[in-house]
Coordinates of C-alpha atoms and ligand atoms in Angstrom, one line a residue:
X1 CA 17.5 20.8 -101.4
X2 CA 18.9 22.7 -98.7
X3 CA 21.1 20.7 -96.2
X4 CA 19.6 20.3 -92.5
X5 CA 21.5 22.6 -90.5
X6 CA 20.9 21.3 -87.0
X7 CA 19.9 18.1 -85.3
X8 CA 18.6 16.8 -82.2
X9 CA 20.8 15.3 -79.8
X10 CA 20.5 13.4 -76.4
X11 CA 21.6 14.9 -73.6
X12 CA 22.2 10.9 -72.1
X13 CA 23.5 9.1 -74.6
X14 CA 24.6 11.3 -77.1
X15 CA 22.9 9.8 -80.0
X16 CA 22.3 12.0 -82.7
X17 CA 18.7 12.3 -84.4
X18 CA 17.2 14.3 -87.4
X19 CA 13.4 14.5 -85.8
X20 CA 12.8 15.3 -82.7
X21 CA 11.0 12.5 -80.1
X22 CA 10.2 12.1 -76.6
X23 CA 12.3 9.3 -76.2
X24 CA 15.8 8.8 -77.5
X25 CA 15.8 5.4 -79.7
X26 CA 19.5 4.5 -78.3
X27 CA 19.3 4.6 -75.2
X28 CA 15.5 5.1 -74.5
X29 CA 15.4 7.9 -72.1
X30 CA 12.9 10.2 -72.1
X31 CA 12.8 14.4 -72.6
X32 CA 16.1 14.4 -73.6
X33 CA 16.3 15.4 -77.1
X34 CA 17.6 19.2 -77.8
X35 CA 18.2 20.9 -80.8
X36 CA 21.7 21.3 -81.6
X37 CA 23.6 22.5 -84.6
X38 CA 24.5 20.0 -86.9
X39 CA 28.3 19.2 -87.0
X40 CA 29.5 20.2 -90.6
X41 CA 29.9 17.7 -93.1
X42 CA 33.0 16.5 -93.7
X43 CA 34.4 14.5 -96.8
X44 CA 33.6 11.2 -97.2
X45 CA 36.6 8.5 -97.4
X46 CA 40.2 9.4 -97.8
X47 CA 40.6 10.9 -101.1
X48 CA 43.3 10.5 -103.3
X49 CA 45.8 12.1 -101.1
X50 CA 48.6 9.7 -99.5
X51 CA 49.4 9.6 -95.8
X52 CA 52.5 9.1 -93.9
X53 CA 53.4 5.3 -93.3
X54 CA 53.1 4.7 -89.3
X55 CA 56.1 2.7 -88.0
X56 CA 55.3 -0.4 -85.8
X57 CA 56.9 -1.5 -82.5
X58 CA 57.2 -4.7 -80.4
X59 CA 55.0 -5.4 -77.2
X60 CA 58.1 -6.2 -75.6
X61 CA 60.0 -3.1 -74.6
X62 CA 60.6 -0.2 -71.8
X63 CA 57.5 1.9 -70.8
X64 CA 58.7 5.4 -71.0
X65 CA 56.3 6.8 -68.5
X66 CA 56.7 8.7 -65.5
X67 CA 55.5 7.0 -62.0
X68 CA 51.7 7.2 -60.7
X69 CA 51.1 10.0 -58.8
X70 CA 49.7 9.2 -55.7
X71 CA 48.0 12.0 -53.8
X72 CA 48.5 10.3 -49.8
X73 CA 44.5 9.8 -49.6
X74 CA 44.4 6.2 -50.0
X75 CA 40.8 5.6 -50.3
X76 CA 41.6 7.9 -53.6
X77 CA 44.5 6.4 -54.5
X78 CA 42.5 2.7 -54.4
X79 CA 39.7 3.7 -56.6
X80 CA 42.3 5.3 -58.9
X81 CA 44.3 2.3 -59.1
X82 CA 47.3 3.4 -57.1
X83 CA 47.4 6.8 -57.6
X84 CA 47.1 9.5 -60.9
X85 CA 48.8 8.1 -64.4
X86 CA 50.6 11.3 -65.9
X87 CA 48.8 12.6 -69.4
X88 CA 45.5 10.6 -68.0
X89 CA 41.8 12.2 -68.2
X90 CA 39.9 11.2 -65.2
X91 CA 36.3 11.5 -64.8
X92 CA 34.9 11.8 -61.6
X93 CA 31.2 12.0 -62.2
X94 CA 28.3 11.7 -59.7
X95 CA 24.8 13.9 -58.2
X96 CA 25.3 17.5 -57.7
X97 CA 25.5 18.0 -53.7
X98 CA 27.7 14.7 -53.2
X99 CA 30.9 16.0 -52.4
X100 CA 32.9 15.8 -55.8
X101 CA 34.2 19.5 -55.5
X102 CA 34.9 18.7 -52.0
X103 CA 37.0 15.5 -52.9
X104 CA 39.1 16.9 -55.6
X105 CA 40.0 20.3 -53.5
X106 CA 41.2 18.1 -50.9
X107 CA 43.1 15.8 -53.6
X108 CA 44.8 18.9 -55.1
X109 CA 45.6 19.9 -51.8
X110 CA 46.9 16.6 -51.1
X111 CA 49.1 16.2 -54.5
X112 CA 50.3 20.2 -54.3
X113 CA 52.7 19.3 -51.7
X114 CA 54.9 17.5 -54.3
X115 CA 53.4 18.5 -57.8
X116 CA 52.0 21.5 -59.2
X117 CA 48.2 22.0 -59.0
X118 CA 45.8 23.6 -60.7
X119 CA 42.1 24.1 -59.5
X120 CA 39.9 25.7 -62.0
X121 CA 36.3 26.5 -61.3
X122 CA 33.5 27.3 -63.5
X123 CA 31.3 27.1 -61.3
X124 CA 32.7 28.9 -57.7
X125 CA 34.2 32.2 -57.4
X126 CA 37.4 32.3 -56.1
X127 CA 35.9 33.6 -52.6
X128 CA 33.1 30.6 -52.4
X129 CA 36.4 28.0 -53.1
X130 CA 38.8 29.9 -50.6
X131 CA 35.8 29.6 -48.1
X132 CA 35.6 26.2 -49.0
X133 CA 39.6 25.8 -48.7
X134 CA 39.1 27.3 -44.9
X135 CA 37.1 25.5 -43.9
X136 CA 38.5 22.2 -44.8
X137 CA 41.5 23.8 -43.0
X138 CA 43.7 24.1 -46.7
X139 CA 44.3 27.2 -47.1
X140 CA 47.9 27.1 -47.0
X141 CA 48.5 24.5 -49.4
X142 CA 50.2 25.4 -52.7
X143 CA 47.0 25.2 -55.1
X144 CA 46.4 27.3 -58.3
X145 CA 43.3 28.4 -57.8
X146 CA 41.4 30.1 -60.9
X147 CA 37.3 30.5 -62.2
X148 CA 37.3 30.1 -65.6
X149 CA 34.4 28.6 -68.1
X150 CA 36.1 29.3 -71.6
X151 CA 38.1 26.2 -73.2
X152 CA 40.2 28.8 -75.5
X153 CA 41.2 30.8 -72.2
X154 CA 42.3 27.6 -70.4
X155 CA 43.7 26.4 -73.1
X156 CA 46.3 28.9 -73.4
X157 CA 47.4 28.6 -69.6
X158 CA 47.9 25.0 -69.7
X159 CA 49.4 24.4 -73.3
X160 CA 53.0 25.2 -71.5
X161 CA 55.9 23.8 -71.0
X162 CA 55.9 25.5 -67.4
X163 CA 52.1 23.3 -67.0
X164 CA 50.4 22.0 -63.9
X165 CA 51.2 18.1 -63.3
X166 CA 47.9 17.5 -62.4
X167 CA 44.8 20.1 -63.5
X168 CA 41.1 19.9 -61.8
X169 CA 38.0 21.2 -64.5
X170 CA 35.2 21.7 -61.6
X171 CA 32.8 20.8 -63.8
X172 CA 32.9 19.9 -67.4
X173 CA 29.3 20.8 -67.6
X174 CA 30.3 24.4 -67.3
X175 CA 33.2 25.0 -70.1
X176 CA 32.3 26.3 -73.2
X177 CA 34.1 26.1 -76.8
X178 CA 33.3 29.7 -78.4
X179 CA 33.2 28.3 -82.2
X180 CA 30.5 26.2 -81.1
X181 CA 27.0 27.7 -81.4
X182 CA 25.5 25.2 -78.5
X183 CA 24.9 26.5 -75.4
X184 CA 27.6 25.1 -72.4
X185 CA 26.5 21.9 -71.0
X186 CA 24.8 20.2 -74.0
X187 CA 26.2 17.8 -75.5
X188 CA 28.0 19.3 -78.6
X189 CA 29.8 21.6 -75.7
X190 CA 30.5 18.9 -72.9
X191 CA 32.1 16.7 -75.9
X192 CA 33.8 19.3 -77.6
X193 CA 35.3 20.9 -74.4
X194 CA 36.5 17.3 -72.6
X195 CA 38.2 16.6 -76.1
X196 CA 40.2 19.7 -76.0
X197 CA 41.2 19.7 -72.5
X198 CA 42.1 15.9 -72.9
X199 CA 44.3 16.8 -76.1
X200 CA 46.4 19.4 -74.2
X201 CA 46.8 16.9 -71.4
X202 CA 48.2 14.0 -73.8
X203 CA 50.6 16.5 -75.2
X204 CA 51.5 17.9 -72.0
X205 CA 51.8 15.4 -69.6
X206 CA 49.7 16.3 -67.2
X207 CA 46.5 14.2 -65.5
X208 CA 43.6 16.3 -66.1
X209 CA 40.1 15.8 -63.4
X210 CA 37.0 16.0 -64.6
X211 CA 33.9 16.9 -62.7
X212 CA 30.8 15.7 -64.0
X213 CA 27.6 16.2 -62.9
X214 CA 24.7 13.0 -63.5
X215 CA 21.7 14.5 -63.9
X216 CA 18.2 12.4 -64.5
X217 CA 16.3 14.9 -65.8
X218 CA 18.3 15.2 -69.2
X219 CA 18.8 18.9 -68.4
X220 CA 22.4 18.8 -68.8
X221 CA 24.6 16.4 -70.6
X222 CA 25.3 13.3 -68.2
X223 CA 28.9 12.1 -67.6
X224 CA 28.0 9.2 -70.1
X225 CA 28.6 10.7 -73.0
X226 CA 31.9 11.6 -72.0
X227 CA 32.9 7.6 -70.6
X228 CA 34.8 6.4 -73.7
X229 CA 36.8 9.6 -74.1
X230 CA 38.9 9.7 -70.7
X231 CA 41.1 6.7 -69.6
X232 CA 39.8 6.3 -66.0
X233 CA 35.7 6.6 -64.7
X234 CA 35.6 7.6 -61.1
X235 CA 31.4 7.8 -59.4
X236 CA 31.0 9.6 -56.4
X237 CA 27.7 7.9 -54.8
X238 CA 26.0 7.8 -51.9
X239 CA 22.9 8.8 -50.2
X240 CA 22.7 12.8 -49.3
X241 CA 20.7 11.6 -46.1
X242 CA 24.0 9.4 -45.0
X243 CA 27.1 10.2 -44.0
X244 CA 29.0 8.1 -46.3
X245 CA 30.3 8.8 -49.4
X246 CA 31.6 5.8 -52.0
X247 CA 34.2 6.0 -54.9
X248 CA 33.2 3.7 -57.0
X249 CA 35.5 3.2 -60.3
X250 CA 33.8 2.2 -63.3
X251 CA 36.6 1.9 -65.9
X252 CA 40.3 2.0 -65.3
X253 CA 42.5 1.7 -68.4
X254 CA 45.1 1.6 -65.8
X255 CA 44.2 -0.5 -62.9
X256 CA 41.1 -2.7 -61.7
X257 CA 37.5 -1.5 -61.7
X258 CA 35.1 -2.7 -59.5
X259 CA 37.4 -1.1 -56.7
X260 CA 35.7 1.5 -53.8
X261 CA 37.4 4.0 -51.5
X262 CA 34.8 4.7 -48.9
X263 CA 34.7 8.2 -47.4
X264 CA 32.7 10.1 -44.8
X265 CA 31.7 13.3 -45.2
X266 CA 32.1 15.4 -41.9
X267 CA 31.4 19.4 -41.0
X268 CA 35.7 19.6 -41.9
X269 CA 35.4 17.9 -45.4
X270 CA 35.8 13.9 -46.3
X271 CA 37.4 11.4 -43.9
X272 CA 38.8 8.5 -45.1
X273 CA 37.5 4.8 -43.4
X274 CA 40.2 2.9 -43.4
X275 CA 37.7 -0.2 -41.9
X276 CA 34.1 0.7 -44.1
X277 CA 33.2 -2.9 -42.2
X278 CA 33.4 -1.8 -38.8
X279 CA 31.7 1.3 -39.8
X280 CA 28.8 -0.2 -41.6
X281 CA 27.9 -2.7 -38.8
X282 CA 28.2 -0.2 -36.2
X283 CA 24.9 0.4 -35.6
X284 CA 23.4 -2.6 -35.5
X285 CA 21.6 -4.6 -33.0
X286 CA 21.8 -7.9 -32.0
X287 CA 19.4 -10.7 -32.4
X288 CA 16.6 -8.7 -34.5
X289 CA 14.7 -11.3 -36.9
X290 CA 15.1 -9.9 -40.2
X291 CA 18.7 -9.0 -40.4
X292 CA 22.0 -10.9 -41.6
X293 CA 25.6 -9.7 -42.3
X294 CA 26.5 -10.2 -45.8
X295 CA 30.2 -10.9 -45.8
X296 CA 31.3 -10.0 -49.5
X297 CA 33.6 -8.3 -51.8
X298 CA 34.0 -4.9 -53.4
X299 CA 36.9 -4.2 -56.0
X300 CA 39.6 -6.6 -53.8
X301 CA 38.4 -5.1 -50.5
X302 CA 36.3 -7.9 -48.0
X303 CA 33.5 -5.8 -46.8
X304 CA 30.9 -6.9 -44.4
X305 CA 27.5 -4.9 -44.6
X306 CA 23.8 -5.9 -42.8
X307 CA 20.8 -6.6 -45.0
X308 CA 17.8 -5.8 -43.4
X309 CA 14.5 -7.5 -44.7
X310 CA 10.8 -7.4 -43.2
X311 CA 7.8 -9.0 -44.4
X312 CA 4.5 -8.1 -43.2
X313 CA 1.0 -9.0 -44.5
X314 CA -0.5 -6.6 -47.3
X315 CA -3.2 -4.6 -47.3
X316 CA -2.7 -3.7 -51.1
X317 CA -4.7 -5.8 -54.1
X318 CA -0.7 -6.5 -54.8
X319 CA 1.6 -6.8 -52.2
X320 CA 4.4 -4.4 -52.4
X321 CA 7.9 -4.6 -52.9
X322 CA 10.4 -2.1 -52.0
X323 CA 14.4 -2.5 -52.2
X324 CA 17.1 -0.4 -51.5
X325 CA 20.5 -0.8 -52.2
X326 CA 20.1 -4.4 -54.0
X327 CA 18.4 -5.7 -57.0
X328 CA 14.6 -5.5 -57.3
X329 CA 14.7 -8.0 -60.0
X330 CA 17.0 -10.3 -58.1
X331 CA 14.8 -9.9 -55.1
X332 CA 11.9 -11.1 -56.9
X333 CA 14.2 -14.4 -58.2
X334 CA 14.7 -15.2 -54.8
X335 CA 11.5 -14.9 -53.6
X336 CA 10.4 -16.6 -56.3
X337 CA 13.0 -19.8 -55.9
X338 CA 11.8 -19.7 -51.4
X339 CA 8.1 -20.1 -52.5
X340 CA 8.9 -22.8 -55.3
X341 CA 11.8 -24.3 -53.8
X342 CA 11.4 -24.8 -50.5
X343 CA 8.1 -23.4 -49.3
X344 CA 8.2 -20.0 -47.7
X345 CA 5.3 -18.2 -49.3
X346 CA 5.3 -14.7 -49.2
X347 CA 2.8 -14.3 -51.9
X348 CA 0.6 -12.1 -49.4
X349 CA 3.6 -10.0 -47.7
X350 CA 4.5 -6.4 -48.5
X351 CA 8.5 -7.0 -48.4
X352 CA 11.0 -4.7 -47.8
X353 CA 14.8 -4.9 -48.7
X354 CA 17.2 -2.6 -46.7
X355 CA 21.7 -2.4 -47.2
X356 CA 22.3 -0.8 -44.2
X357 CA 24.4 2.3 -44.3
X358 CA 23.7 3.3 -48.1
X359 CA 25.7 0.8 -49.8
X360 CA 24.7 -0.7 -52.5
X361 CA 25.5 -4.1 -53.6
X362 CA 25.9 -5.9 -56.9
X363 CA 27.2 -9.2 -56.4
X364 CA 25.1 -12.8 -56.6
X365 CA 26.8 -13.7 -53.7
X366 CA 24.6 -11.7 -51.3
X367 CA 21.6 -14.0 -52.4
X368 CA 22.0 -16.0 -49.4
X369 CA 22.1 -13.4 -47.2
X370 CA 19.0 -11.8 -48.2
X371 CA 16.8 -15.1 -48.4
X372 CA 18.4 -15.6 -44.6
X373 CA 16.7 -11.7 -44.1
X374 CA 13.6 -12.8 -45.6
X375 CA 13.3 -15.9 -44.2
X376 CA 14.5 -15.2 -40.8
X377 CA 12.0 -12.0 -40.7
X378 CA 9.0 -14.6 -41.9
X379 CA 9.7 -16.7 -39.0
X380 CA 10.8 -14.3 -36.8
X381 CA 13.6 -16.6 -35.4
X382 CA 16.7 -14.1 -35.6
X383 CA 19.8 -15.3 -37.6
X384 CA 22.3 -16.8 -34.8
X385 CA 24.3 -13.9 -33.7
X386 CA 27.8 -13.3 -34.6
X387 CA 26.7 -15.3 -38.2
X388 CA 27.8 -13.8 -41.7
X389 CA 26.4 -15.7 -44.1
X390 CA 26.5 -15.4 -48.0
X391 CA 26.2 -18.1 -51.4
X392 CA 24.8 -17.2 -54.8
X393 CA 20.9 -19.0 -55.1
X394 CA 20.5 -20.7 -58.4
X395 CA 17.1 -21.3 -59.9
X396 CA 16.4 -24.6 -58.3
X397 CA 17.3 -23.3 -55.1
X398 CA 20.7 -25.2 -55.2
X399 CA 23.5 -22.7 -53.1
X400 CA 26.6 -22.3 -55.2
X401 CA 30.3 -21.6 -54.6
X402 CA 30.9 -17.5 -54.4
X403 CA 34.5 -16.0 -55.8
X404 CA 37.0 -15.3 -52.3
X405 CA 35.1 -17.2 -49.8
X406 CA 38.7 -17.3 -48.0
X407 CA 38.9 -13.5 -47.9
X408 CA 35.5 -13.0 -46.8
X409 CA 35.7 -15.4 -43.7
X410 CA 38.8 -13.6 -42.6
X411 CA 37.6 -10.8 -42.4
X412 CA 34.3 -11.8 -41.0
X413 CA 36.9 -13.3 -38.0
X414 CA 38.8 -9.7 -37.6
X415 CA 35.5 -8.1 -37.0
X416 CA 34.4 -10.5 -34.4
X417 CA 31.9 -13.3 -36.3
X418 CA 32.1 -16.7 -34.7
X419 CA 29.6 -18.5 -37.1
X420 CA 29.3 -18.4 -40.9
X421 CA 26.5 -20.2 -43.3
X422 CA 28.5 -21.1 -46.8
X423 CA 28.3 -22.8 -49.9
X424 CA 29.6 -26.6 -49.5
X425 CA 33.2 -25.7 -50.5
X426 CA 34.9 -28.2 -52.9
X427 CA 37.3 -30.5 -51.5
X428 CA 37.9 -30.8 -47.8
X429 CA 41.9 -30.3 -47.2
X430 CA 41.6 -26.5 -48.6
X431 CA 38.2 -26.0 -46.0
X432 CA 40.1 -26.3 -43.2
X433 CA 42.7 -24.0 -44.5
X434 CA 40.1 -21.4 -45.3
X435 CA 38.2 -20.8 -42.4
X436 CA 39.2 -18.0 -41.1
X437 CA 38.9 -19.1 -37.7
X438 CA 35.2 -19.0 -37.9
X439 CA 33.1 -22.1 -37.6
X440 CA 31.5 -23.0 -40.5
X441 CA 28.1 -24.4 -41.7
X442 CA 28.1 -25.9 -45.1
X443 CA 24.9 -25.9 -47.1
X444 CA 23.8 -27.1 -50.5
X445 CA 20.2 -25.7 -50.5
X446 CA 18.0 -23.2 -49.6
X447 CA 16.1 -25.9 -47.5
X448 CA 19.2 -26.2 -45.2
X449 CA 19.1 -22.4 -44.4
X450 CA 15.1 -22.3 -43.7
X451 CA 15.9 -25.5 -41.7
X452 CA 18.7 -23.2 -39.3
X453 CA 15.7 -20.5 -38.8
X454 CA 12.6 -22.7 -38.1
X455 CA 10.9 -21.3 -35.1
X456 CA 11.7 -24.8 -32.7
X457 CA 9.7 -24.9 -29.7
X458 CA 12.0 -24.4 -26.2
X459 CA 15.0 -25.6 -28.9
X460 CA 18.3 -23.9 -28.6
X461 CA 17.0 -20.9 -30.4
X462 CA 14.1 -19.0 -29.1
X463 CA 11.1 -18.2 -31.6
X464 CA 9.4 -14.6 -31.2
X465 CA 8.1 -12.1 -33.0
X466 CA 8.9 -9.7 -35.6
X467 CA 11.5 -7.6 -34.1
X468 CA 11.9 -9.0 -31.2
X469 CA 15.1 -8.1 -29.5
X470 CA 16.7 -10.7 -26.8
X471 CA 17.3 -9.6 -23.6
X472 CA 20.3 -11.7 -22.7
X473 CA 22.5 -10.2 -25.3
X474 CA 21.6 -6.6 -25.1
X475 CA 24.6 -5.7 -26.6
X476 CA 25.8 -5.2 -29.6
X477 CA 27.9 -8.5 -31.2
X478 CA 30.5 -8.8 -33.7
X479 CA 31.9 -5.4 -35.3
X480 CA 32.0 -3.8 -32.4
X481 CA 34.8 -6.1 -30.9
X482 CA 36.4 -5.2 -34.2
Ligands
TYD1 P1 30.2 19.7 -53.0 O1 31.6 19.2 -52.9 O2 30.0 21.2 -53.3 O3 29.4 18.8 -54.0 P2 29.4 18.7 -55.6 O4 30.7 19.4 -56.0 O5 29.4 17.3 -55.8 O6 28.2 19.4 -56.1 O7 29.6 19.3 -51.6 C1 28.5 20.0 -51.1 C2 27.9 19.3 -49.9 O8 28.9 18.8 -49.0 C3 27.1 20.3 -49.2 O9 25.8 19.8 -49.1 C4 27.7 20.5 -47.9 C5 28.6 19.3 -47.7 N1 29.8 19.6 -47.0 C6 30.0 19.1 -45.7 O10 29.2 18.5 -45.1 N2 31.2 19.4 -45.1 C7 32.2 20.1 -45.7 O11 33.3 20.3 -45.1 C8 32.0 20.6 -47.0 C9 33.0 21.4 -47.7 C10 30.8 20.3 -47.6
MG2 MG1 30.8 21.2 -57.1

C-alpha cells in the first residue's frame, strides 16, 4: 500500500491529523486544518549503532554566560526579566496592528548603541522601515536594516563569527525554508524556520526576536505552536481603540512571568508609563455608583485600575451579560454567591462589566471589587470616595486573604486613597504595620460590603440614582493627587 504522503495540520495547535475535520481534536478549534506534506519517516528506535557517552557535571559551579543585555527601555527590560539573555529566542507575539514592529525597531534602536543590531524584515521594504525609523525620530541609530523572507539566505549572514548580538525576524510568519514544499506561514514553515534561526542563535550567541502574529481565523500559524521552542514568551495586547499598549510575558526561562511593561502608543512611536496607575485612574470621576478601584498586582508591579459595573433591568427573555477585561465565568460566580449569599438579586438585570483603560485582569483578588461595582451600581449609593477595595469571594460568600495586601495598600496611599475595604488580615501586630497609611475596613463577608453601600436615608452617605454624580466633590479624587 502506498504510504500517505501528506497530512493535515492545525494551524493553532499544531496537531498533526491523517483526515481532514472542521475542528482540530487537540485543541478544538475550528477551520484550521490544512493540508501539508507529511514529514518523512524516519527510523524507528536507535538501531544497533552506539553513541558517544555524555559527560555529567555538578549543579554547583560558575555560569559561563555573558551579562543580560538590557536595552534602556525599562518597561522592556521588566517584561524581559531584566533585559535580553545572550543565545536566547524571544517571542514576541500579539494581533497584527498592535505595535510589535514598532516596539522591537525602537528596542534595536535602543540596544544598537552598545551592541550590534540586526533588523530583518519580511514583511517591510527597506523604504516602509526607514519611514518608520523617521518617524519615530531613529534614523541615526546604528541598526542593520535588511528585507529578507528566505531562512537559507539569513542563515548565511548570521552563521558568523562577525554576527549581530542581538537579531529581530519581523515576522516569523513570513520566513520560508526552500526544502520544505509548504507554503510560508503554515505550520510545517513557521516550525521549521523558528528551529533554524534558534539553532544559529544557540551556536552563535546571539538573542534572536521573534515576531509573531496571533491570528483567530487559523489563516496563519499562531505564535502557539512556536511557545515551547524559544526560552522567553513576550504578548503584545491591548485594545486598537486605546492608547495603551501591555507586555505581557507569558513564559520566562530566565526570569518571572506574570510581569507587564505598560506602554503608550503615541503619533512618535511607544512611550513608556513609568506610573500605569496614575494613568489608568486618570479619567475617572468621582462619586459615580457603579465604579470601584481595584488595587491589585501584575507580575510584582502594585497596579490600581477602576472596574466599572452597571445593572439595569432587562428587556431580553434572558438578561444579558457582557464583560470586558475580566472573567465572564467569574462574573457569573459572583453574582451567583450576591443573590445566594447575601441577597442582592440581579436575576432580572442586564449587567455589564467594564476594566477601565483596556486592562485586563486575572487575579481572584479583584472579586471584591467587582461585587462592590455590582452592588454599589444596584443600589446606586457610590463606593466612598478615595476607597480601593479588593478580597478573593469564596463560594459561601466568605472574603478571603489576597497575596501582597501590603504592596497594594501602599501604593493605593502614593496615589492618593484614604480608605480601603480588605480581607480581615491575620494577626493584628503585622495590620498596623501594613497599612499603608490608609484606613482600613476589615470584612469577613460579602454581607459587610452590601452593608457599607445600603442606600441609608439622610445617613452619612447620600442614596441616588444610577449615575448620579455628587456635586460637592466635582473633582476628580485620588490619582490625580498622585
Ligand atoms: P506596527 O508596529 O506596524 O504593528 P504590528 O507590527 O504589530 O503589526 O504598528 C502599526 C500601528 O501603530 C498602526 O496602526 C499605526 C500605529 N503607529 C502609531 O500610532 N504611531 C507610530 O509612531 C507608529 C510607528 C505606528
Ligand atoms: Mg509589523
Amino acid at each position: 500500500m502506498a504510504r500517505k504522503t501528506t497530512q493535515y495540520v492545525c494551524q493553532e495547535c499544531g496537531g498533526a491529523h491523517l483526515k481532514w475535520s472542521g475542528r482540530c481534536d487537540a485543541c478544538g478549534a475550528w477551520n484550521t486544518l490544512i493540508e501539508e506534506a507529511a514529514p518523512e519517516q524516519t527510523p524507528k528506535g536507535l538501531g544497533s549503532r552506539r553513541g558517544r557517552k555524555i559527560a555529567f557535571v555538578g549543579l554547583d559551579g560558575e555560569p559561563g554566560a555573558a551579562p543580560r543585555r538590557a536595552s534602556g527601555i525599562k518597561e522592556f527590560d521588566r517584561a524581559c526579566g531584566g533585559g535580553l539573555v545572550p543565545g536566547s529566542a524571544l517571542l514576541v507575539g500579539g494581533d497584527p496592528g498592535i505595535g510589535k514592529s514598532t516596539l522591537l525597531l525602537q528596542v534595536s534602536a535602543a540596544l544598537a548603541a552598545n551592541l550590534s543590531c540586526a533588523y530583518i524584515s519580511g514583511e517591510e521594504s527597506i523604504d516602509q522601515l526607514r519611514l518608520r525609523a523617521k518617524r519615530l525620530g531613529l534614523d541615526k541609530a546604528p541598526v542593520q536594516l535588511a528585507a529578507a523572507t528566505s531562512v537559507r539566505d539569513i542563515a548565511a549572514a548570521l552563521d558568523d563569527r562577525q554576527g549581530p548580538d542581538v537579531v529581530v525576524i519581523d515576522s516569523i510568519q513570513t520566513m520560508f525554508v526552500d526544502s520544505l514544499e509548504s507554503a510560508p506561514g503554515t505550520v510545517a514553515q513557521v516550525r521549521t524556520s523558528a528551529q533554524e534561526l534558534i539553532k544559529i542563535a544557540k551556536k552563535r550567541g546571539f538573542c534572536v526576536l521573534l515576531v509573531g502574529h496571533v491570528t483567530k481565523d487559523g489563516q496563519i500559524a499562531g505564535p502557539k505552536v512556536l511557545e515551547h521552542m524559544v526560552d522567553t514568551v513576550l504578548y503584545f495586547e491591548g485594545d486598537r481603540s486605546h492608547q495603551f499598549r501591555i507586555l505581557r510575558s507569558v513564559k520566562n526561562r530566565f526570569g518571572a512571568t506574570d510581569e507587564i511593561g505598560v506602554f503608550e502608543m503615541t503619533g512618535a512611536g511607544l512611550a513608556e508609563i513609568a506610573n500605569p496607575s496614575s494613568l489608568f485612574l486618570a479619567d475617572r470621576e468621582a462619586n459615580v455608583s457603579g465604579a470601584c478601584v481595584f488595587a491589585g498586582i501584575e507580575g510584582t508591579r502594585p497596579l490600581l485600575v477602576e472596574i466599572q459595573a452597571l445593572t439595569a433591568s432587562t428587556t431580553f427573555a434572558a438578561p444579558r451579560r457582557a464583560v470586558v477585561g475580566w472573567d465572564s465565568g467569574r462574573l457569573a460566580m459572583i453574582l451567583a454567591v450576591l443573590e445566594s449569599r447575601s441577597g442582592l438579586v440581579l436575576g432580572n438585570s442586564d449587567v455589564y462589566l467594564n476594566v477601565a483603560g483596556g486592562l485586563r485582569i486575572t487575579e481572584p483578588a479583584a472579586d471584591l471589587t467587582v461585587a462592590a461595582a455590582l452592588a454599589s451600581s444596584a443600589s446606586g449609593v457610590p463606593v466612598a470616595a478615595g476607597t480601593v477595595v479588593f478580597g478573593e469571594v469564596g463560594l459561601s460568600g466568605e472574603v478571603r486573604v489576597v497575596a501582597q495586601m501590603d504592596a497594594r495598600l501602599k501604593e493605593a496611599g502614593k496615589l492618593g486613597f484614604t480608605n480601603a475595604i480588605i480581607p480581615k488580615m491575620p494577626g493584628k501586630r503585622r495590620r498596623d504595620k501594613l497599612t499603608g497609611g490608609l484606613e482600613i475596613r476589615e470584612i469577613l463577608h460579602l454581607s459587610d460590603l452590601l452593608a457599607l453601600l445600603r442606600p441609608t436615608a439622610g445617613g452619612g452617605r447620600r442614596s441616588g440614582k444610577q449615575g448620579q454624580r455628587s456635586m460637592d466633590h466635582p473633582s476628580r479624587e485620588g490619582a490625580s493627587h498622585g
